[in-house]
PDB file of C-alpha atoms and ligand atoms in Angstrom:
ATOM      1  CA  MET N   1       0.000   0.000   0.000  1.00 96.00           C
ATOM      2  CA  ILE N   2       1.152   3.505  -0.797  1.00 98.00           C
ATOM      3  CA  ASP N   3       0.569   6.441   1.532  1.00 98.00           C
ATOM      4  CA  LEU N   4       0.394   9.717  -0.389  1.00 98.00           C
ATOM      5  CA  TYR N   5       0.975  12.972   1.490  1.00 98.00           C
ATOM      6  CA  ALA N   6      -0.859  15.575  -0.504  1.00 98.00           C
ATOM      7  CA  LEU N   7      -2.743  18.801  -0.938  1.00 98.00           C
ATOM      8  CA  THR N   8      -4.109  20.092  -4.269  1.00 97.00           C
ATOM      9  CA  SER N   9      -1.207  21.772  -6.119  1.00 97.00           C
ATOM     10  CA  PRO N  10       0.015  20.781  -9.615  1.00 97.00           C
ATOM     11  CA  ASN N  11       3.008  18.846  -8.253  1.00 98.00           C
ATOM     12  CA  VAL N  12       0.613  16.744  -6.184  1.00 98.00           C
ATOM     13  CA  GLN N  13      -1.866  16.323  -9.065  1.00 98.00           C
ATOM     14  CA  LYS N  14       0.891  14.541 -11.035  1.00 98.00           C
ATOM     15  CA  ILE N  15       1.064  11.826  -8.374  1.00 98.00           C
ATOM     16  CA  PHE N  16      -2.717  11.352  -8.141  1.00 98.00           C
ATOM     17  CA  ILE N  17      -2.751  10.962 -11.948  1.00 98.00           C
ATOM     18  CA  MET N  18       0.117   8.451 -11.922  1.00 98.00           C
ATOM     19  CA  LEU N  19      -1.420   6.357  -9.112  1.00 98.00           C
ATOM     20  CA  GLU N  20      -4.766   6.291 -10.935  1.00 98.00           C
ATOM     21  CA  GLU N  21      -3.134   5.521 -14.309  1.00 98.00           C
ATOM     22  CA  CYS N  22      -1.181   2.618 -12.768  1.00 98.00           C
ATOM     23  CA  GLU N  23      -4.187   1.486 -10.669  1.00 98.00           C
ATOM     24  CA  LEU N  24      -1.964   1.219  -7.606  1.00 98.00           C
ATOM     25  CA  PRO N  25      -3.837   1.179  -4.267  1.00 98.00           C
ATOM     26  CA  TYR N  26      -3.157   4.212  -2.051  1.00 98.00           C
ATOM     27  CA  ASN N  27      -4.284   6.154   1.006  1.00 98.00           C
ATOM     28  CA  THR N  28      -4.283   9.958   0.956  1.00 98.00           C
ATOM     29  CA  HIS N  29      -3.110  12.054   3.919  1.00 98.00           C
ATOM     30  CA  THR N  30      -3.825  15.771   3.700  1.00 98.00           C
ATOM     31  CA  VAL N  31      -0.896  18.045   4.573  1.00 98.00           C
ATOM     32  CA  ASP N  32      -2.409  21.521   4.584  1.00 98.00           C
ATOM     33  CA  VAL N  33       0.584  23.728   3.780  1.00 97.00           C
ATOM     34  CA  TRP N  34      -1.609  26.812   4.356  1.00 97.00           C
ATOM     35  CA  LYS N  35      -2.004  25.732   7.987  1.00 96.00           C
ATOM     36  CA  GLY N  36       1.658  24.808   8.514  1.00 96.00           C
ATOM     37  CA  ASP N  37       1.208  20.995   8.525  1.00 97.00           C
ATOM     38  CA  GLN N  38       4.418  20.644   6.461  1.00 98.00           C
ATOM     39  CA  PHE N  39       6.473  21.879   9.427  1.00 97.00           C
ATOM     40  CA  THR N  40       5.331  19.278  12.000  1.00 98.00           C
ATOM     41  CA  PRO N  41       8.059  16.924  13.295  1.00 98.00           C
ATOM     42  CA  GLU N  42       6.027  13.924  12.015  1.00 98.00           C
ATOM     43  CA  PHE N  43       5.878  15.202   8.433  1.00 98.00           C
ATOM     44  CA  THR N  44       9.455  16.543   8.531  1.00 98.00           C
ATOM     45  CA  LYS N  45      10.598  12.955   9.228  1.00 98.00           C
ATOM     46  CA  ILE N  46       8.874  11.895   5.983  1.00 98.00           C
ATOM     47  CA  ASN N  47      10.053  14.886   3.935  1.00 98.00           C
ATOM     48  CA  PRO N  48      12.892  16.960   5.388  1.00 98.00           C
ATOM     49  CA  LEU N  49      12.228  19.510   2.604  1.00 98.00           C
ATOM     50  CA  GLN N  50       8.814  20.087   4.241  1.00 98.00           C
ATOM     51  CA  LYS N  51       6.883  20.000   0.962  1.00 98.00           C
ATOM     52  CA  VAL N  52       4.184  17.891  -0.665  1.00 98.00           C
ATOM     53  CA  PRO N  53       4.002  15.506  -2.441  1.00 98.00           C
ATOM     54  CA  ALA N  54       5.725  12.623  -0.660  1.00 98.00           C
ATOM     55  CA  ILE N  55       4.912   8.924  -0.648  1.00 98.00           C
ATOM     56  CA  VAL N  56       5.669   6.022   1.671  1.00 98.00           C
ATOM     57  CA  ASP N  57       5.467   2.611  -0.001  1.00 98.00           C
ATOM     58  CA  SER N  58       4.970  -0.140   2.595  1.00 98.00           C
ATOM     59  CA  ASP N  59       6.284  -2.613  -0.002  1.00 97.00           C
ATOM     60  CA  GLY N  60       9.434  -0.804  -1.113  1.00 98.00           C
ATOM     61  CA  PRO N  61      12.811  -2.218  -2.215  1.00 97.00           C
ATOM     62  CA  GLY N  62      13.566  -5.457  -0.352  1.00 97.00           C
ATOM     63  CA  GLY N  63       9.920  -5.585   0.767  1.00 97.00           C
ATOM     64  CA  LYS N  64      10.597  -2.812   3.306  1.00 98.00           C
ATOM     65  CA  PRO N  65       8.825   0.555   3.694  1.00 98.00           C
ATOM     66  CA  TYR N  66      10.408   3.200   1.466  1.00 98.00           C
ATOM     67  CA  THR N  67       9.854   6.964   1.325  1.00 98.00           C
ATOM     68  CA  VAL N  68      10.134   9.014  -1.875  1.00 98.00           C
ATOM     69  CA  ILE N  69      10.077  12.831  -2.090  1.00 98.00           C
ATOM     70  CA  GLU N  70      10.108  15.197  -5.126  1.00 98.00           C
ATOM     71  CA  SER N  71       7.353  14.675  -7.685  1.00 98.00           C
ATOM     72  CA  GLY N  72       9.734  13.733 -10.535  1.00 98.00           C
ATOM     73  CA  ALA N  73      11.421  11.061  -8.421  1.00 98.00           C
ATOM     74  CA  ILE N  74       8.025   9.800  -7.237  1.00 98.00           C
ATOM     75  CA  LEU N  75       6.841   9.466 -10.858  1.00 98.00           C
ATOM     76  CA  LEU N  76       9.986   7.486 -11.753  1.00 98.00           C
ATOM     77  CA  TYR N  77       9.581   5.271  -8.667  1.00 98.00           C
ATOM     78  CA  LEU N  78       5.933   4.492  -9.455  1.00 98.00           C
ATOM     79  CA  ALA N  79       6.725   3.896 -13.147  1.00 98.00           C
ATOM     80  CA  ASP N  80       9.356   1.377 -12.094  1.00 98.00           C
ATOM     81  CA  LYS N  81       6.935  -0.301  -9.706  1.00 98.00           C
ATOM     82  CA  ALA N  82       4.105  -0.535 -12.245  1.00 98.00           C
ATOM     83  CA  GLY N  83       6.251  -1.019 -15.359  1.00 97.00           C
ATOM     84  CA  LYS N  84       4.345   1.761 -17.159  1.00 97.00           C
ATOM     85  CA  PHE N  85       4.779   5.137 -18.891  1.00 98.00           C
ATOM     86  CA  VAL N  86       8.558   4.820 -19.411  1.00 98.00           C
ATOM     87  CA  PRO N  87       9.640   3.825 -22.950  1.00 97.00           C
ATOM     88  CA  LYS N  88      11.775   0.702 -23.301  1.00 96.00           C
ATOM     89  CA  ASP N  89      13.577   2.001 -26.407  1.00 97.00           C
ATOM     90  CA  LYS N  90      16.729   3.860 -25.317  1.00 97.00           C
ATOM     91  CA  LYS N  91      16.274   6.941 -27.514  1.00 97.00           C
ATOM     92  CA  GLN N  92      12.644   7.292 -26.493  1.00 97.00           C
ATOM     93  CA  TYR N  93      13.610   6.766 -22.851  1.00 98.00           C
ATOM     94  CA  PHE N  94      16.038   9.689 -22.954  1.00 98.00           C
ATOM     95  CA  ASP N  95      13.554  11.853 -24.882  1.00 98.00           C
ATOM     96  CA  MET N  96      11.132  11.209 -22.028  1.00 98.00           C
ATOM     97  CA  MET N  97      13.802  11.910 -19.379  1.00 98.00           C
ATOM     98  CA  GLN N  98      14.829  15.222 -20.965  1.00 98.00           C
ATOM     99  CA  TRP N  99      11.268  16.479 -21.030  1.00 98.00           C
ATOM    100  CA  LEU N 100      10.622  15.264 -17.516  1.00 98.00           C
ATOM    101  CA  MET N 101      13.650  17.362 -16.494  1.00 98.00           C
ATOM    102  CA  VAL N 102      12.389  20.357 -18.514  1.00 98.00           C
ATOM    103  CA  GLN N 103       9.206  20.201 -16.466  1.00 98.00           C
ATOM    104  CA  MET N 104      10.923  19.657 -13.112  1.00 98.00           C
ATOM    105  CA  ALA N 105      13.643  22.281 -13.583  1.00 98.00           C
ATOM    106  CA  ASN N 106      11.774  24.887 -15.638  1.00 98.00           C
ATOM    107  CA  LEU N 107       8.017  24.719 -16.185  1.00 98.00           C
ATOM    108  CA  GLY N 108       7.186  23.840 -12.540  1.00 98.00           C
ATOM    109  CA  PRO N 109       9.498  26.193 -10.628  1.00 98.00           C
ATOM    110  CA  MET N 110       9.081  29.135 -13.023  1.00 97.00           C
ATOM    111  CA  SER N 111       5.286  28.791 -13.009  1.00 97.00           C
ATOM    112  CA  GLY N 112       5.416  28.594  -9.207  1.00 96.00           C
ATOM    113  CA  GLN N 113       7.316  31.897  -9.134  1.00 97.00           C
ATOM    114  CA  LEU N 114       4.806  33.472 -11.542  1.00 96.00           C
ATOM    115  CA  VAL N 115       1.920  32.449  -9.273  1.00 95.00           C
ATOM    116  CA  HIS N 116       3.826  33.796  -6.284  1.00 95.00           C
ATOM    117  CA  PHE N 117       4.490  37.193  -7.851  1.00 95.00           C
ATOM    118  CA  SER N 118       1.008  37.559  -9.349  1.00 92.00           C
ATOM    119  CA  LYS N 119      -1.024  36.354  -6.344  1.00 90.00           C
ATOM    120  CA  PHE N 120       0.988  36.560  -3.151  1.00 91.00           C
ATOM    121  CA  ALA N 121       3.895  39.012  -3.298  1.00 91.00           C
ATOM    122  CA  GLY N 122       1.711  42.112  -2.951  1.00 85.00           C
ATOM    123  CA  PRO N 123       2.022  45.448  -4.760  1.00 87.00           C
ATOM    124  CA  GLY N 124       5.284  46.910  -6.100  1.00 89.00           C
ATOM    125  CA  GLN N 125       6.641  43.623  -7.461  1.00 89.00           C
ATOM    126  CA  GLU N 126       6.434  44.336 -11.190  1.00 92.00           C
ATOM    127  CA  TYR N 127      10.046  43.268 -11.858  1.00 94.00           C
ATOM    128  CA  GLY N 128       9.455  39.730 -10.516  1.00 94.00           C
ATOM    129  CA  HIS N 129       6.028  39.466 -12.120  1.00 94.00           C
ATOM    130  CA  SER N 130       7.285  40.566 -15.529  1.00 95.00           C
ATOM    131  CA  ARG N 131      10.353  38.305 -15.367  1.00 97.00           C
ATOM    132  CA  TYR N 132       8.413  35.111 -14.576  1.00 97.00           C
ATOM    133  CA  ARG N 133       5.515  35.979 -16.922  1.00 96.00           C
ATOM    134  CA  THR N 134       8.076  36.219 -19.754  1.00 97.00           C
ATOM    135  CA  VAL N 135       9.848  32.975 -18.824  1.00 98.00           C
ATOM    136  CA  VAL N 136       6.567  31.038 -18.513  1.00 97.00           C
ATOM    137  CA  ASN N 137       5.185  32.428 -21.793  1.00 97.00           C
ATOM    138  CA  LYS N 138       8.373  31.237 -23.516  1.00 98.00           C
ATOM    139  CA  LEU N 139       7.982  27.777 -21.964  1.00 98.00           C
ATOM    140  CA  PHE N 140       4.368  27.531 -23.171  1.00 98.00           C
ATOM    141  CA  ASP N 141       5.600  28.440 -26.682  1.00 97.00           C
ATOM    142  CA  LEU N 142       8.280  25.765 -26.438  1.00 98.00           C
ATOM    143  CA  TYR N 143       5.741  23.066 -25.511  1.00 98.00           C
ATOM    144  CA  ASP N 144       3.432  24.301 -28.285  1.00 98.00           C
ATOM    145  CA  GLN N 145       6.218  23.949 -30.879  1.00 98.00           C
ATOM    146  CA  ARG N 146       7.053  20.494 -29.565  1.00 98.00           C
ATOM    147  CA  LEU N 147       3.423  19.309 -29.638  1.00 98.00           C
ATOM    148  CA  ALA N 148       2.928  20.689 -33.176  1.00 98.00           C
ATOM    149  CA  SER N 149       4.782  17.677 -34.611  1.00 98.00           C
ATOM    150  CA  ARG N 150       4.145  14.855 -32.121  1.00 98.00           C
ATOM    151  CA  ALA N 151       1.177  13.381 -30.293  1.00 98.00           C
ATOM    152  CA  TYR N 152       2.760  13.541 -26.841  1.00 98.00           C
ATOM    153  CA  VAL N 153       5.551  15.539 -25.218  1.00 98.00           C
ATOM    154  CA  ALA N 154       8.245  12.856 -25.639  1.00 98.00           C
ATOM    155  CA  GLY N 155       6.995  11.337 -28.912  1.00 97.00           C
ATOM    156  CA  ASP N 156       4.258   8.950 -30.038  1.00 96.00           C
ATOM    157  CA  ASP N 157       3.415   7.600 -26.585  1.00 97.00           C
ATOM    158  CA  TYR N 158       1.902   8.945 -23.387  1.00 98.00           C
ATOM    159  CA  THR N 159       4.734   8.987 -20.799  1.00 98.00           C
ATOM    160  CA  LEU N 160       5.860  10.569 -17.532  1.00 98.00           C
ATOM    161  CA  ALA N 161       6.777  13.686 -19.541  1.00 98.00           C
ATOM    162  CA  ASP N 162       3.040  14.218 -20.175  1.00 98.00           C
ATOM    163  CA  ILE N 163       1.905  13.352 -16.662  1.00 98.00           C
ATOM    164  CA  ALA N 164       4.450  15.828 -15.212  1.00 98.00           C
ATOM    165  CA  ALA N 165       3.585  18.688 -17.586  1.00 98.00           C
ATOM    166  CA  PHE N 166      -0.209  18.336 -17.694  1.00 98.00           C
ATOM    167  CA  PRO N 167      -1.127  19.908 -14.298  1.00 98.00           C
ATOM    168  CA  TRP N 168       0.987  22.962 -15.141  1.00 97.00           C
ATOM    169  CA  LEU N 169       0.012  23.410 -18.800  1.00 97.00           C
ATOM    170  CA  ARG N 170      -3.697  23.189 -17.933  1.00 96.00           C
ATOM    171  CA  ASN N 171      -3.247  25.751 -15.157  1.00 92.00           C
ATOM    172  CA  VAL N 172      -3.729  28.731 -17.479  1.00 90.00           C
ATOM    173  CA  GLY N 173      -6.360  30.507 -15.361  1.00 88.00           C
ATOM    174  CA  LEU N 174      -4.062  30.788 -12.353  1.00 88.00           C
ATOM    175  CA  LEU N 175      -1.000  31.574 -14.493  1.00 90.00           C
ATOM    176  CA  GLY N 176      -2.828  34.180 -16.603  1.00 90.00           C
ATOM    177  CA  ILE N 177      -1.614  32.481 -19.805  1.00 93.00           C
ATOM    178  CA  ASP N 178      -3.534  32.523 -23.076  1.00 90.00           C
ATOM    179  CA  LEU N 179      -3.926  29.186 -24.887  1.00 94.00           C
ATOM    180  CA  ALA N 180      -5.612  30.750 -27.936  1.00 94.00           C
ATOM    181  CA  THR N 181      -2.177  31.243 -29.485  1.00 94.00           C
ATOM    182  CA  ARG N 182      -1.008  27.757 -28.399  1.00 97.00           C
ATOM    183  CA  PRO N 183      -3.442  25.449 -30.222  1.00 97.00           C
ATOM    184  CA  HIS N 184      -1.217  22.376 -29.895  1.00 98.00           C
ATOM    185  CA  VAL N 185      -0.966  22.702 -26.115  1.00 98.00           C
ATOM    186  CA  LYS N 186      -4.743  23.258 -25.991  1.00 97.00           C
ATOM    187  CA  ALA N 187      -5.484  20.096 -28.042  1.00 98.00           C
ATOM    188  CA  TRP N 188      -3.049  18.056 -25.932  1.00 98.00           C
ATOM    189  CA  VAL N 189      -4.582  19.335 -22.636  1.00 98.00           C
ATOM    190  CA  ASP N 190      -8.059  18.372 -23.926  1.00 98.00           C
ATOM    191  CA  LYS N 191      -6.803  14.894 -24.916  1.00 98.00           C
ATOM    192  CA  ILE N 192      -5.196  14.206 -21.525  1.00 98.00           C
ATOM    193  CA  GLU N 193      -8.142  15.661 -19.607  1.00 98.00           C
ATOM    194  CA  ALA N 194     -10.397  13.122 -21.357  1.00 98.00           C
ATOM    195  CA  ARG N 195      -8.482  10.099 -19.958  1.00 98.00           C
ATOM    196  CA  ASP N 196     -10.498   8.157 -17.344  1.00 98.00           C
ATOM    197  CA  ALA N 197      -7.577   7.962 -14.892  1.00 98.00           C
ATOM    198  CA  VAL N 198      -7.017  11.722 -15.153  1.00 98.00           C
ATOM    199  CA  LYS N 199     -10.715  12.371 -14.509  1.00 98.00           C
ATOM    200  CA  ARG N 200     -10.600  10.101 -11.427  1.00 98.00           C
ATOM    201  CA  ALA N 201      -7.446  11.828 -10.175  1.00 98.00           C
ATOM    202  CA  MET N 202      -8.813  15.341 -10.595  1.00 98.00           C
ATOM    203  CA  ALA N 203     -12.075  14.318  -8.883  1.00 98.00           C
ATOM    204  CA  LYS N 204     -10.031  13.123  -5.880  1.00 98.00           C
ATOM    205  CA  VAL N 205      -8.045  16.365  -5.803  1.00 98.00           C
ATOM    206  CA  ALA N 206     -11.335  18.303  -5.787  1.00 97.00           C
ATOM    207  CA  THR N 207     -12.394  16.600  -2.524  1.00 97.00           C
ATOM    208  CA  ILE N 208      -9.314  17.783  -0.587  1.00 98.00           C
ATOM    209  CA  LYS N 209     -10.028  20.624   1.827  1.00 96.00           C
ATOM    210  CA  SER N 210      -7.579  23.401   2.744  1.00 96.00           C
ATOM    211  CA  VAL N 211      -7.715  26.550   4.857  1.00 96.00           C
ATOM    212  CA  ARG N 212      -5.942  28.345   1.963  1.00 93.00           C
ATOM    213  CA  ASP N 213      -8.474  31.131   1.490  1.00 91.00           C
ATOM    214  CA  ASN N 214      -8.519  31.830   5.233  1.00 94.00           C
ATOM    215  CA  ALA N 215      -4.827  31.232   5.989  1.00 95.00           C
ATOM    216  CA  THR N 216      -3.442  33.461   8.727  1.00 95.00           C
ATOM    217  CA  ASP N 217      -0.816  36.098   7.898  1.00 93.00           C
ATOM    218  CA  ASP N 218       1.613  34.224  10.126  1.00 95.00           C
ATOM    219  CA  ALA N 219       1.039  30.916   8.263  1.00 95.00           C
ATOM    220  CA  LYS N 220       1.549  32.693   4.921  1.00 94.00           C
ATOM    221  CA  ASP N 221       4.731  34.402   6.165  1.00 94.00           C
ATOM    222  CA  ARG N 222       6.101  31.058   7.359  1.00 95.00           C
ATOM    223  CA  TYR N 223       5.202  29.312   4.091  1.00 95.00           C
ATOM    224  CA  PHE N 224       6.834  32.044   1.988  1.00 95.00           C
ATOM    225  CA  GLY N 225       9.802  32.565   4.345  1.00 94.00           C
ATOM    226  CA  ARG N 226       9.157  36.257   4.844  1.00 94.00           C
ATOM    227  CA  GLY N 227       8.668  38.693   7.744  1.00 94.00           C
ATOM    228  CA  LYS N 228       9.999  37.145  10.962  1.00 96.00           C
ATOM    229  CA  TYR N 229      10.727  33.907   9.027  1.00 96.00           C
ATOM    230  CA  ALA N 230      13.142  35.547   6.543  1.00 96.00           C
ATOM    231  CA  ARG N 231      16.749  34.390   6.799  1.00 95.00           C
ATOM    232  CA  ALA N 232      19.748  36.600   6.082  1.00 91.00           C
TER     233      ALA N 232
HETATM  234  N1  GSH B 301      10.085  20.246  -6.480  1.00 85.09           N
HETATM  235  C1  GSH B 301       9.024  19.818  -5.594  1.00 85.09           C
HETATM  236  C2  GSH B 301       8.151  21.023  -5.280  1.00 85.09           C
HETATM  237  C3  GSH B 301       7.104  20.688  -4.230  1.00 85.09           C
HETATM  238  C4  GSH B 301       6.438  21.952  -3.727  1.00 85.09           C
HETATM  239  O1  GSH B 301       6.876  23.097  -3.973  1.00 85.09           O
HETATM  240  N2  GSH B 301       5.364  21.771  -2.963  1.00 85.09           N
HETATM  241  C5  GSH B 301       4.641  22.897  -2.417  1.00 85.09           C
HETATM  242  C6  GSH B 301       3.206  22.800  -2.823  1.00 85.09           C
HETATM  243  S1  GSH B 301       3.187  22.936  -4.590  1.00 85.09           S
HETATM  244  C7  GSH B 301       4.752  22.864  -0.908  1.00 85.09           C
HETATM  245  O2  GSH B 301       4.576  21.829  -0.302  1.00 85.09           O
HETATM  246  N3  GSH B 301       5.060  24.011  -0.305  1.00 85.09           N
HETATM  247  C8  GSH B 301       5.108  24.144   1.107  1.00 85.09           C
HETATM  248  C9  GSH B 301       6.281  24.984   1.547  1.00 85.09           C
HETATM  249  O3  GSH B 301       7.134  25.335   0.721  1.00 85.09           O
HETATM  250  O4  GSH B 301       6.338  25.290   2.761  1.00 85.09           O
HETATM  251  C10 GSH B 301       8.227  18.698  -6.269  1.00 85.09           C
HETATM  252  O5  GSH B 301       8.112  18.740  -7.501  1.00 85.09           O
HETATM  253  O6  GSH B 301       7.743  17.792  -5.564  1.00 85.09           O
END
């Protein structure tokens, strides 16, 4: 059995999608990062980075419990366990890996910064907002070019590169990105959204409750490492 430590963010959505796609049994534990649950000693033992997602597999390597953090590593771990969504052909495997890394190192973190500067940083932050809006727009263009000539991000098959990118590329409302000029991303989002496993995953995400809209100023400061939580 897999225990998934989760809230509702795109990095967590990837893992719900992968678990549903692989039909692996799992329990969900809510870690409300807007309440500070990520900082408890119990959760810090599971993920010293104090972030969701994380999983604990009771049947890990050697039949022993095993913990995995970082959504990209979790996707690779689950793909290995289920034997799915990773191409066997070497070239295709490395195409998939490169685009998984593009998502993990670029699309995810840069989009996260864009959301931060547009929703949470407060007034007077135009430099940060403009910088990340530009970077994310360029990344959306890059994915659109890529999807213009192939069915999926890595090639002909649906792989981890799609599962990792989907929650971010569909997130256009929050990011303030226009898909009208990215028809290939739009068609790909629609295609992935129509998968049964993705529908099941997103329905599960929708049931998770958070205090996000009523988070205290102190909880927000701690989450964002600002105010009395800032480090020199
Ligand atoms: N690189 C990590 C990012 C995880 C991440 O940033 N999680 C956020 C939610 S999207 C979180 O738990 N933030 C709480 C905090 O930073 O205190 C991954 O892909 O798993």
